[in-house]
CSV table of C-alpha atoms in Angstrom, one decimal:
chain,number,residue,atom,x,y,z
A,1464,UNK,CA,53.9,-38.8,-59.9
A,1465,UNK,CA,50.4,-39.1,-61.0
A,1466,UNK,CA,48.3,-36.4,-62.7
A,1467,UNK,CA,44.5,-35.8,-62.2
A,1468,UNK,CA,42.2,-33.1,-63.4
A,1469,UNK,CA,39.6,-32.0,-60.8
A,1470,UNK,CA,36.5,-30.1,-61.8
A,1471,UNK,CA,36.1,-26.9,-59.8
A,1472,UNK,CA,32.9,-25.0,-59.8
A,1473,UNK,CA,32.2,-21.6,-58.2
A,1474,UNK,CA,35.4,-19.7,-59.1
A,1475,UNK,CA,34.8,-16.2,-60.3
A,1476,UNK,CA,38.1,-14.4,-60.1
A,1477,UNK,CA,41.9,-14.7,-59.8
A,1478,UNK,CA,41.5,-14.7,-56.0
A,1479,UNK,CA,39.6,-17.8,-56.3
A,1480,UNK,CA,42.2,-19.4,-58.4
A,1481,UNK,CA,44.9,-18.5,-55.8
A,1482,UNK,CA,42.8,-20.0,-53.0
A,1483,UNK,CA,42.2,-23.2,-54.7
A,1484,UNK,CA,45.8,-23.4,-55.8
A,1485,UNK,CA,47.0,-22.7,-52.3
A,1486,UNK,CA,44.8,-25.4,-50.6
A,1487,UNK,CA,45.9,-27.9,-53.1
A,1488,UNK,CA,49.6,-27.2,-52.9
A,1489,UNK,CA,49.4,-27.2,-49.0
A,1490,UNK,CA,48.5,-31.0,-49.1
A,1491,UNK,CA,51.3,-33.3,-48.4
A,1492,UNK,CA,52.1,-35.2,-51.7
A,1493,UNK,CA,50.9,-32.4,-54.1
A,1494,UNK,CA,53.9,-31.4,-56.3
A,1495,UNK,CA,52.1,-28.9,-58.4
A,1496,UNK,CA,48.6,-27.5,-59.1
A,1497,UNK,CA,47.6,-25.7,-62.3
A,1498,UNK,CA,44.2,-24.1,-61.7
A,1499,UNK,CA,42.3,-22.6,-64.6
A,1500,UNK,CA,39.3,-20.2,-64.1
A,1501,UNK,CA,38.3,-20.4,-67.7
A,1502,UNK,CA,38.3,-24.2,-67.8
A,1503,UNK,CA,36.9,-24.5,-64.3
A,1504,UNK,CA,39.3,-27.2,-63.3
A,1505,UNK,CA,42.7,-27.9,-61.5
A,1506,UNK,CA,45.3,-30.1,-63.0
A,1507,UNK,CA,47.3,-31.6,-60.1
A,1508,UNK,CA,50.6,-33.6,-60.1
A,1509,UNK,CA,50.7,-35.8,-56.9
A,1510,UNK,CA,52.1,-38.8,-55.1
A,1511,UNK,CA,49.4,-41.2,-54.9
A,1512,UNK,CA,51.2,-42.8,-51.8
A,1513,UNK,CA,50.8,-39.5,-49.8
A,1514,UNK,CA,47.4,-38.0,-51.0
A,1515,UNK,CA,44.2,-39.2,-52.5
A,1516,UNK,CA,42.1,-37.5,-55.1
A,1517,UNK,CA,39.2,-37.6,-52.5
A,1518,UNK,CA,41.4,-35.6,-50.1
A,1519,UNK,CA,42.1,-33.1,-52.8
A,1520,UNK,CA,38.4,-32.8,-53.7
A,1521,UNK,CA,37.7,-32.3,-49.8
A,1522,UNK,CA,40.3,-29.5,-49.6
A,1523,UNK,CA,38.7,-27.7,-52.5
A,1524,UNK,CA,35.4,-28.0,-51.0
A,1525,UNK,CA,36.7,-26.9,-47.6
A,1526,UNK,CA,37.8,-23.7,-49.3
A,1527,UNK,CA,34.2,-23.0,-50.4
A,1528,UNK,CA,34.1,-24.4,-53.9
A,1529,UNK,CA,32.4,-27.4,-55.5
A,1530,UNK,CA,34.6,-30.3,-56.8
A,1531,UNK,CA,32.0,-32.6,-58.5
A,1532,UNK,CA,33.1,-36.1,-59.6
């Protein structure tokens, strides 16, 4: 398993955190996602053979948030 920290902009509440957590955990290959409103980031444990960091950023952006590089 690898770990990556993805910046997440646009979260304003616990519901946003749950939304980002949900879209990340729904991706095949994501073992865990720890999303922090205060830090504006998601720390994700994932299998790089099954999912890419770009796919995770795209999922976050598809949920309506920004995931800048």
